[in-house]
Amino acid sequence: MPSYNLVSKEMKEDETVVQVADKAFGGGSFSVIAGPCAVENSEELIDLAIFLREAGVQILRGGVFKPRTSPYSFQGLGKEGLGFLAEAGQLAGLPVVTEVLDVRDLDMVLQYVDMVQIGSRNMQNFGLLREVGRSKHPVLLKRGLSATVEEWLLAAEYILTEGNQQVILCERGIRTFETATRNTLDISAIPLVKQLSHLPVIADPSHATGRRELVVPVGRAAVMAGADGLMIEVHPAPERALSDGAQSLRPEELKNLMRGLKDLLLVRDEINKGTGA
Amino acid sequence: MPSYNLVSKEMKEDETVVQVADKAFGGGSFSVIAGPCAVENSEELIDLAIFLREAGVQILRGGVFKPRTSPYSFQGLGKEGLGFLAEAGQLAGLPVVTEVLDVRDLDMVLQYVDMVQIGSRNMQNFGLLREVGRSKHPVLLKRGLSATVEEWLLAAEYILTEGNQQVILCERGIRTFETATRNTLDISAIPLVKQLSHLPVIADPSHATGRRELVVPVGRAAVMAGADGLMIEVHPAPERALSDGAQSLRPEELKNLMRGLKDLLLVRDEINKGTGA
Amino acid sequence: MPSYNLVSKEMKEDETVVQVADKAFGGGSFSVIAGPCAVENSEELIDLAIFLREAGVQILRGGVFKPRTSPYSFQGLGKEGLGFLAEAGQLAGLPVVTEVLDVRDLDMVLQYVDMVQIGSRNMQNFGLLREVGRSKHPVLLKRGLSATVEEWLLAAEYILTEGNQQVILCERGIRTFETATRNTLDISAIPLVKQLSHLPVIADPSHATGRRELVVPVGRAAVMAGADGLMIEVHPAPERALSDGAQSLRPEELKNLMRGLKDLLLVRDEINKGTGA
Amino acid sequence: MPSYNLVSKEMKEDETVVQVADKAFGGGSFSVIAGPCAVENSEELIDLAIFLREAGVQILRGGVFKPRTSPYSFQGLGKEGLGFLAEAGQLAGLPVVTEVLDVRDLDMVLQYVDMVQIGSRNMQNFGLLREVGRSKHPVLLKRGLSATVEEWLLAAEYILTEGNQQVILCERGIRTFETATRNTLDISAIPLVKQLSHLPVIADPSHATGRRELVVPVGRAAVMAGADGLMIEVHPAPERALSDGAQSLRPEELKNLMRGLKDLLLVRDEINKGTGA
């Protein structure tokens, strides 16, 4: 008897498709979320959003409330940034997602975005989980830095118990002893979650590795492991990014990743058909 | 240059004394917080509180909002439990502390308790940190399950930047590969934090070990490492506790721990004087 | 200045090709090592070896000296098993690899096998590293359970300083807090090592996951991350295997993995060409 | 049913006393092992040994075969160092202990030392474990960097199965995500091991913390947790030590630790008597 119930595959055999505006995750649908770590200004974001749409990206991301380890780091543009993000999404024709940190900001945030993200530090912020569960918005639930797969699924269960099944799980690396990378992407969690749950699961190789030069190979690996999507940080000029510059792809690098993805998804489908895997 | 500032010993050389009603932590003062994991009912709590005061305990703890991994576990008595806790404290003559999970509950909680606890899952719930910083209540800040000492001090920095210096740090074990204990108490964090910061630091051997038979020796070890206090789970009948029974001391065991503490603190003072450590 | 030297890409830009009899790893060559965790008897091993060769496997593995946590577990067939392994390899036309635990067994082992494996428990058995460095045999060097990438490369450096450059690095999972899998495959270590070193790197998804149903997706992920090969445990009847049954593929499952690999390697080459990655 | 047998308390209720020449560990006996990380030269070692004996230290330590992560680091003086160590011990009237790395060196080492140490990297070097088990010399078995308590006890079981019960277990810190200290001393492992096994257990706060200023408080904590001894690195001039200078106490600091120990052990005995713990 698993400790979770509503999220389990035993409860619901067919994969849940999470619909974010006209884009989808799960049940055979694969989408890429990309954008800057933090919304920094309006013009650049609009330009980047248009670039991303043309490169084949499905959803625009951008942080406006930033969870920062230090109170002295850039904390995000807040409400002003929400407006920038919504506008850029609209102009580029892309749905948008942002992280909500504080349960008191949720209603406001939901007016601007198509999907709301629960970050790894809040994976067990149970009040926030319940509130996004009461909304009908899609939720991107990141795995906690030191959460087991079971704890992660139970966090999703909190959302589903409130009536919202539109939950995407995002593997973003766990904390280990290894210091060469920011975190350690738990690649096995992707097929494991897909075997245990009907919810779609995506990977965030940007936060997992913390190093630009590892994002593309690790992202492709996640696809082959069965991910239903990717979340990638992109910045027009990473060297002057206000946060996470070291792990942000340059626009050209993102384009290369996107070009390879189509072929990769094709071969994944063929292999899975051919081998019954 | 450390990344934190207000919490650092360089900023303020003398140890901060945190005053919880008439009890104190730091600057030579040592206090014990004890009580059940969760407030379960009024009568038992009152009896236990009186027992604890007579055993020499300084502060009564009791959870009313419980952070539970599963939505199907007992979630605490909520507001009703707050009343029980405040009443038991008053009858026994002990200040009380409880955990607050949701920033929206903070004002209500502060009306009932002498100190508010930020649990390990919320160590980086920055909105909550800021709000307890704006209050003038003492704050017990537990270390996150996978937080480095630096991240922990930066979480405290969030509280101090809002004007509240009455912060007690609580080492409660970190998550490691070892499965024989619930967590691994990072004993070295106690002297390390005392060298880096002027804030008092206490230890919670109950959550750290998860095993009753280890609580007393690990608690004593924390004292010798320099802790300014202990936080101990006690239950009149652990085998029927609604949460954390396996790690709760029986009342008699708590009494034994308390008796040994006086001698231990005496020898600690003598050794420190004698050796200049 | 990196702490290692001979293994670094700065020292030698072109990828080292490790030649194991007529099979190769690195520099564009990809090989699969497969076989049982432990050699259990002669007949079954011969049948399996022939099956593996027909399925496209390049190298036969089989443990004869087993590093077992408990002295009461099956310790391997020892010298007798070496004979069985060599014979099965010869009959199937496959080179063979086995692990050596004790430096005193090395000379004997080298008479029977084409490549010698240093297991994760011995990654820092420096005497053993030096001795395999003095031999001219190819060496498969597994990453230690809690070794950083830098420590792993320095272990390889011990072998190269003795004059043997025929070293294959094998990522086999690191120890983390997650208990749903036996270990956590550090997928990012694969591209990271390939950027830091000229040595080939392969992945062992069997030991990394410890669960049969995760071996194939994680193995494919490792390929897309850039691995130069895979090491897979296969057993004709895992349910009666003397060790590691839960993570051993059945012969039919191995066949499916092999069929998919060709297409996957093709698309990997195309993507890398197309995108310059 | 525990997986180990000979080491378990169920098998043998009374504590094993390990006798190292005229010094003892366990069963109420407490001893301190101290000395430099590595034997560097003869004169300094003799002076230090005499100082240590006068300060109340029971056993002299000094590494002559050093397990170094890098092949380019100082590897120890080897056989010459063994002579220096034995001579210093003799002149000071202290038994000596050193680490053996390579099973082929064991016979030679045993001619020089009173106790042989198995280091953390070799905790699962099963050939070495069996050979020290066949000798009748006392063995100091360090816990592996990422070994669970169960794996550690099973490593000791390998020694006992060969007939040697003179084994001291040494907790020296495990590898975690925390980078402020070299390792994380698992303080709860001390009482846990004493509850599970009849073997004595000591702590090495030098390797656990990696920082001189934490060695004394963490060492004292280990005593209160129930340790049967301590192992401490001391160097006459840590700033020019060839290895582990940052964690080596200066002679005066060691003296202070030793002075405090007597009182601490007294209070520990009294408390344990008084409280029945």
PDB file of C-alpha atoms in Angstrom, chain B residues 71-223:
ATOM      1  CA  PRO B  71      -2.038  14.928   3.869  1.00  0.00           C
ATOM      2  CA  TYR B  72      -3.615  11.892   5.512  1.00  0.00           C
ATOM      3  CA  SER B  73      -1.612  12.163   8.774  1.00  0.00           C
ATOM      4  CA  PHE B  74      -2.889  13.950  11.875  1.00  0.00           C
ATOM      5  CA  GLN B  75      -2.452  17.674  11.138  1.00  0.00           C
ATOM      6  CA  GLY B  76      -2.722  19.068  14.661  1.00  0.00           C
ATOM      7  CA  LEU B  77      -5.574  20.628  16.602  1.00  0.00           C
ATOM      8  CA  GLY B  78      -5.056  24.115  15.183  1.00  0.00           C
ATOM      9  CA  LYS B  79      -6.568  27.039  17.061  1.00  0.00           C
ATOM     10  CA  GLU B  80      -8.138  24.800  19.700  1.00  0.00           C
ATOM     11  CA  GLY B  81      -4.716  23.388  20.461  1.00  0.00           C
ATOM     12  CA  LEU B  82      -3.306  26.890  20.867  1.00  0.00           C
ATOM     13  CA  GLY B  83      -5.755  27.460  23.688  1.00  0.00           C
ATOM     14  CA  PHE B  84      -4.820  24.179  25.344  1.00  0.00           C
ATOM     15  CA  LEU B  85      -1.128  25.024  25.124  1.00  0.00           C
ATOM     16  CA  ALA B  86      -1.504  28.533  26.530  1.00  0.00           C
ATOM     17  CA  GLU B  87      -3.647  27.268  29.365  1.00  0.00           C
ATOM     18  CA  ALA B  88      -1.263  24.467  30.294  1.00  0.00           C
ATOM     19  CA  GLY B  89       1.642  26.896  30.292  1.00  0.00           C
ATOM     20  CA  GLN B  90      -0.208  29.311  32.510  1.00  0.00           C
ATOM     21  CA  LEU B  91      -1.264  26.659  34.990  1.00  0.00           C
ATOM     22  CA  ALA B  92       2.247  25.256  35.189  1.00  0.00           C
ATOM     23  CA  GLY B  93       3.946  28.622  35.160  1.00  0.00           C
ATOM     24  CA  LEU B  94       5.914  27.914  31.999  1.00  0.00           C
ATOM     25  CA  PRO B  95       6.265  30.066  28.872  1.00  0.00           C
ATOM     26  CA  VAL B  96       5.177  28.240  25.721  1.00  0.00           C
ATOM     27  CA  VAL B  97       6.438  27.802  22.171  1.00  0.00           C
ATOM     28  CA  THR B  98       4.734  26.377  19.107  1.00  0.00           C
ATOM     29  CA  GLU B  99       5.491  26.151  15.402  1.00  0.00           C
ATOM     30  CA  VAL B 100       3.821  28.386  12.870  1.00  0.00           C
ATOM     31  CA  LEU B 101       3.522  26.982   9.355  1.00  0.00           C
ATOM     32  CA  ASP B 102       1.448  29.549   7.514  1.00  0.00           C
ATOM     33  CA  VAL B 103       2.178  33.246   7.495  1.00  0.00           C
ATOM     34  CA  ARG B 104      -1.563  33.901   7.672  1.00  0.00           C
ATOM     35  CA  ASP B 105      -1.746  32.237  11.098  1.00  0.00           C
ATOM     36  CA  LEU B 106       1.084  34.265  12.600  1.00  0.00           C
ATOM     37  CA  ASP B 107      -0.921  37.058  14.255  1.00  0.00           C
ATOM     38  CA  MET B 108      -3.258  34.583  15.900  1.00  0.00           C
ATOM     39  CA  VAL B 109      -0.405  32.375  17.107  1.00  0.00           C
ATOM     40  CA  LEU B 110       1.457  35.325  18.588  1.00  0.00           C
ATOM     41  CA  GLN B 111      -1.511  36.039  20.850  1.00  0.00           C
ATOM     42  CA  TYR B 112      -1.088  32.662  22.516  1.00  0.00           C
ATOM     43  CA  VAL B 113       2.619  31.926  22.717  1.00  0.00           C
ATOM     44  CA  ASP B 114       5.797  33.398  24.171  1.00  0.00           C
ATOM     45  CA  MET B 115       8.032  32.206  21.353  1.00  0.00           C
ATOM     46  CA  VAL B 116       7.279  31.122  17.818  1.00  0.00           C
ATOM     47  CA  GLN B 117       9.094  28.309  16.044  1.00  0.00           C
ATOM     48  CA  ILE B 118      10.049  28.234  12.367  1.00  0.00           C
ATOM     49  CA  GLY B 119      10.388  24.558  11.458  1.00  0.00           C
ATOM     50  CA  SER B 120      13.033  23.000   9.274  1.00  0.00           C
ATOM     51  CA  ARG B 121      10.735  22.802   6.233  1.00  0.00           C
ATOM     52  CA  ASN B 122      10.197  26.564   6.471  1.00  0.00           C
ATOM     53  CA  MET B 123      13.770  27.660   7.113  1.00  0.00           C
ATOM     54  CA  GLN B 124      13.733  29.325   3.713  1.00  0.00           C
ATOM     55  CA  ASN B 125      10.105  30.471   3.735  1.00  0.00           C
ATOM     56  CA  PHE B 126      11.273  34.016   3.303  1.00  0.00           C
ATOM     57  CA  GLY B 127       7.884  35.688   3.714  1.00  0.00           C
ATOM     58  CA  LEU B 128       7.420  33.968   7.049  1.00  0.00           C
ATOM     59  CA  LEU B 129      10.967  34.887   8.128  1.00  0.00           C
ATOM     60  CA  ARG B 130      10.317  38.539   7.340  1.00  0.00           C
ATOM     61  CA  GLU B 131       7.020  38.565   9.232  1.00  0.00           C
ATOM     62  CA  VAL B 132       8.453  37.062  12.414  1.00  0.00           C
ATOM     63  CA  GLY B 133      11.228  39.597  11.986  1.00  0.00           C
ATOM     64  CA  ARG B 134       8.663  42.387  12.081  1.00  0.00           C
ATOM     65  CA  SER B 135       7.134  41.014  15.267  1.00  0.00           C
ATOM     66  CA  LYS B 136       9.082  41.472  18.479  1.00  0.00           C
ATOM     67  CA  HIS B 137       8.512  37.909  19.633  1.00  0.00           C
ATOM     68  CA  PRO B 138      11.435  35.544  20.212  1.00  0.00           C
ATOM     69  CA  VAL B 139      11.906  33.151  17.310  1.00  0.00           C
ATOM     70  CA  LEU B 140      13.219  29.582  17.387  1.00  0.00           C
ATOM     71  CA  LEU B 141      14.735  28.955  13.955  1.00  0.00           C
ATOM     72  CA  LYS B 142      15.346  25.322  13.136  1.00  0.00           C
ATOM     73  CA  ARG B 143      18.008  24.352  10.626  1.00  0.00           C
ATOM     74  CA  GLY B 144      16.670  23.051   7.325  1.00  0.00           C
ATOM     75  CA  LEU B 145      17.017  19.359   6.582  1.00  0.00           C
ATOM     76  CA  SER B 146      19.615  20.034   3.922  1.00  0.00           C
ATOM     77  CA  ALA B 147      20.724  23.538   4.818  1.00  0.00           C
ATOM     78  CA  THR B 148      24.373  24.405   5.193  1.00  0.00           C
ATOM     79  CA  VAL B 149      25.391  26.381   8.264  1.00  0.00           C
ATOM     80  CA  GLU B 150      25.840  29.404   6.025  1.00  0.00           C
ATOM     81  CA  GLU B 151      22.319  29.130   4.609  1.00  0.00           C
ATOM     82  CA  TRP B 152      20.976  28.760   8.141  1.00  0.00           C
ATOM     83  CA  LEU B 153      22.711  31.898   9.321  1.00  0.00           C
ATOM     84  CA  LEU B 154      21.425  33.732   6.247  1.00  0.00           C
ATOM     85  CA  ALA B 155      17.887  32.648   7.116  1.00  0.00           C
ATOM     86  CA  ALA B 156      18.409  34.210  10.544  1.00  0.00           C
ATOM     87  CA  GLU B 157      19.777  37.285   8.808  1.00  0.00           C
ATOM     88  CA  TYR B 158      16.373  37.686   7.096  1.00  0.00           C
ATOM     89  CA  ILE B 159      14.786  37.972  10.559  1.00  0.00           C
ATOM     90  CA  LEU B 160      17.377  40.378  11.907  1.00  0.00           C
ATOM     91  CA  THR B 161      17.156  42.651   8.877  1.00  0.00           C
ATOM     92  CA  GLU B 162      13.535  43.271   9.866  1.00  0.00           C
ATOM     93  CA  GLY B 163      14.583  44.436  13.308  1.00  0.00           C
ATOM     94  CA  ASN B 164      14.151  41.358  15.488  1.00  0.00           C
ATOM     95  CA  GLN B 165      17.347  40.097  17.120  1.00  0.00           C
ATOM     96  CA  GLN B 166      15.622  37.640  19.483  1.00  0.00           C
ATOM     97  CA  VAL B 167      16.502  34.551  17.474  1.00  0.00           C
ATOM     98  CA  ILE B 168      17.538  31.144  18.814  1.00  0.00           C
ATOM     99  CA  LEU B 169      19.099  28.735  16.327  1.00  0.00           C
ATOM    100  CA  CYS B 170      18.198  25.055  16.704  1.00  0.00           C
ATOM    101  CA  GLU B 171      20.311  22.224  15.284  1.00  0.00           C
ATOM    102  CA  ARG B 172      17.909  19.310  14.695  1.00  0.00           C
ATOM    103  CA  GLY B 173      19.821  16.986  12.432  1.00  0.00           C
ATOM    104  CA  ILE B 174      20.520  16.998   8.741  1.00  0.00           C
ATOM    105  CA  ARG B 175      19.593  14.505   6.082  1.00  0.00           C
ATOM    106  CA  THR B 176      22.330  12.048   5.188  1.00  0.00           C
ATOM    107  CA  PHE B 177      22.612   8.556   3.717  1.00  0.00           C
ATOM    108  CA  GLU B 178      22.468   6.957   7.190  1.00  0.00           C
ATOM    109  CA  THR B 179      19.131   5.235   7.788  1.00  0.00           C
ATOM    110  CA  ALA B 180      19.714   3.898  11.314  1.00  0.00           C
ATOM    111  CA  THR B 181      18.710   7.285  12.698  1.00  0.00           C
ATOM    112  CA  ARG B 182      16.000   9.648  11.457  1.00  0.00           C
ATOM    113  CA  ASN B 183      18.565  12.370  10.741  1.00  0.00           C
ATOM    114  CA  THR B 184      22.198  13.001  11.643  1.00  0.00           C
ATOM    115  CA  LEU B 185      22.786  15.592  14.369  1.00  0.00           C
ATOM    116  CA  ASP B 186      25.593  17.821  13.111  1.00  0.00           C
ATOM    117  CA  ILE B 187      27.341  18.197  16.444  1.00  0.00           C
ATOM    118  CA  SER B 188      30.099  20.383  15.016  1.00  0.00           C
ATOM    119  CA  ALA B 189      27.523  22.934  13.895  1.00  0.00           C
ATOM    120  CA  ILE B 190      27.020  23.925  17.527  1.00  0.00           C
ATOM    121  CA  PRO B 191      30.539  25.222  18.266  1.00  0.00           C
ATOM    122  CA  LEU B 192      30.834  26.448  14.691  1.00  0.00           C
ATOM    123  CA  VAL B 193      27.717  28.610  14.942  1.00  0.00           C
ATOM    124  CA  LYS B 194      28.849  29.919  18.314  1.00  0.00           C
ATOM    125  CA  GLN B 195      32.141  30.975  16.743  1.00  0.00           C
ATOM    126  CA  LEU B 196      30.478  32.630  13.766  1.00  0.00           C
ATOM    127  CA  SER B 197      27.456  34.245  15.413  1.00  0.00           C
ATOM    128  CA  HIS B 198      26.373  35.977  18.608  1.00  0.00           C
ATOM    129  CA  LEU B 199      23.006  34.202  18.569  1.00  0.00           C
ATOM    130  CA  PRO B 200      22.292  31.349  21.000  1.00  0.00           C
ATOM    131  CA  VAL B 201      22.134  27.834  19.595  1.00  0.00           C
ATOM    132  CA  ILE B 202      20.293  24.846  21.021  1.00  0.00           C
ATOM    133  CA  ALA B 203      19.941  21.201  19.973  1.00  0.00           C
ATOM    134  CA  ASP B 204      16.940  18.981  19.362  1.00  0.00           C
ATOM    135  CA  PRO B 205      18.165  15.405  19.835  1.00  0.00           C
ATOM    136  CA  SER B 206      14.623  14.050  19.513  1.00  0.00           C
ATOM    137  CA  HIS B 207      14.186  14.917  15.834  1.00  0.00           C
ATOM    138  CA  ALA B 208      17.865  14.396  15.111  1.00  0.00           C
ATOM    139  CA  THR B 209      17.938  10.782  16.223  1.00  0.00           C
ATOM    140  CA  GLY B 210      14.310   9.699  15.957  1.00  0.00           C
ATOM    141  CA  ARG B 211      15.052   7.045  18.603  1.00  0.00           C
ATOM    142  CA  ARG B 212      14.222   7.439  22.290  1.00  0.00           C
ATOM    143  CA  GLU B 213      17.226   5.479  23.495  1.00  0.00           C
ATOM    144  CA  LEU B 214      19.617   7.907  21.766  1.00  0.00           C
ATOM    145  CA  VAL B 215      18.050  11.175  22.923  1.00  0.00           C
ATOM    146  CA  VAL B 216      19.749  11.397  26.304  1.00  0.00           C
ATOM    147  CA  PRO B 217      23.368  10.666  25.272  1.00  0.00           C
ATOM    148  CA  VAL B 218      23.097  12.863  22.174  1.00  0.00           C
ATOM    149  CA  GLY B 219      21.477  15.644  24.215  1.00  0.00           C
ATOM    150  CA  ARG B 220      24.322  15.526  26.730  1.00  0.00           C
ATOM    151  CA  ALA B 221      26.840  15.559  23.906  1.00  0.00           C
ATOM    152  CA  ALA B 222      25.226  18.722  22.541  1.00  0.00           C
ATOM    153  CA  VAL B 223      25.584  20.375  25.933  1.00  0.00           C
TER     154      VAL B 223
END
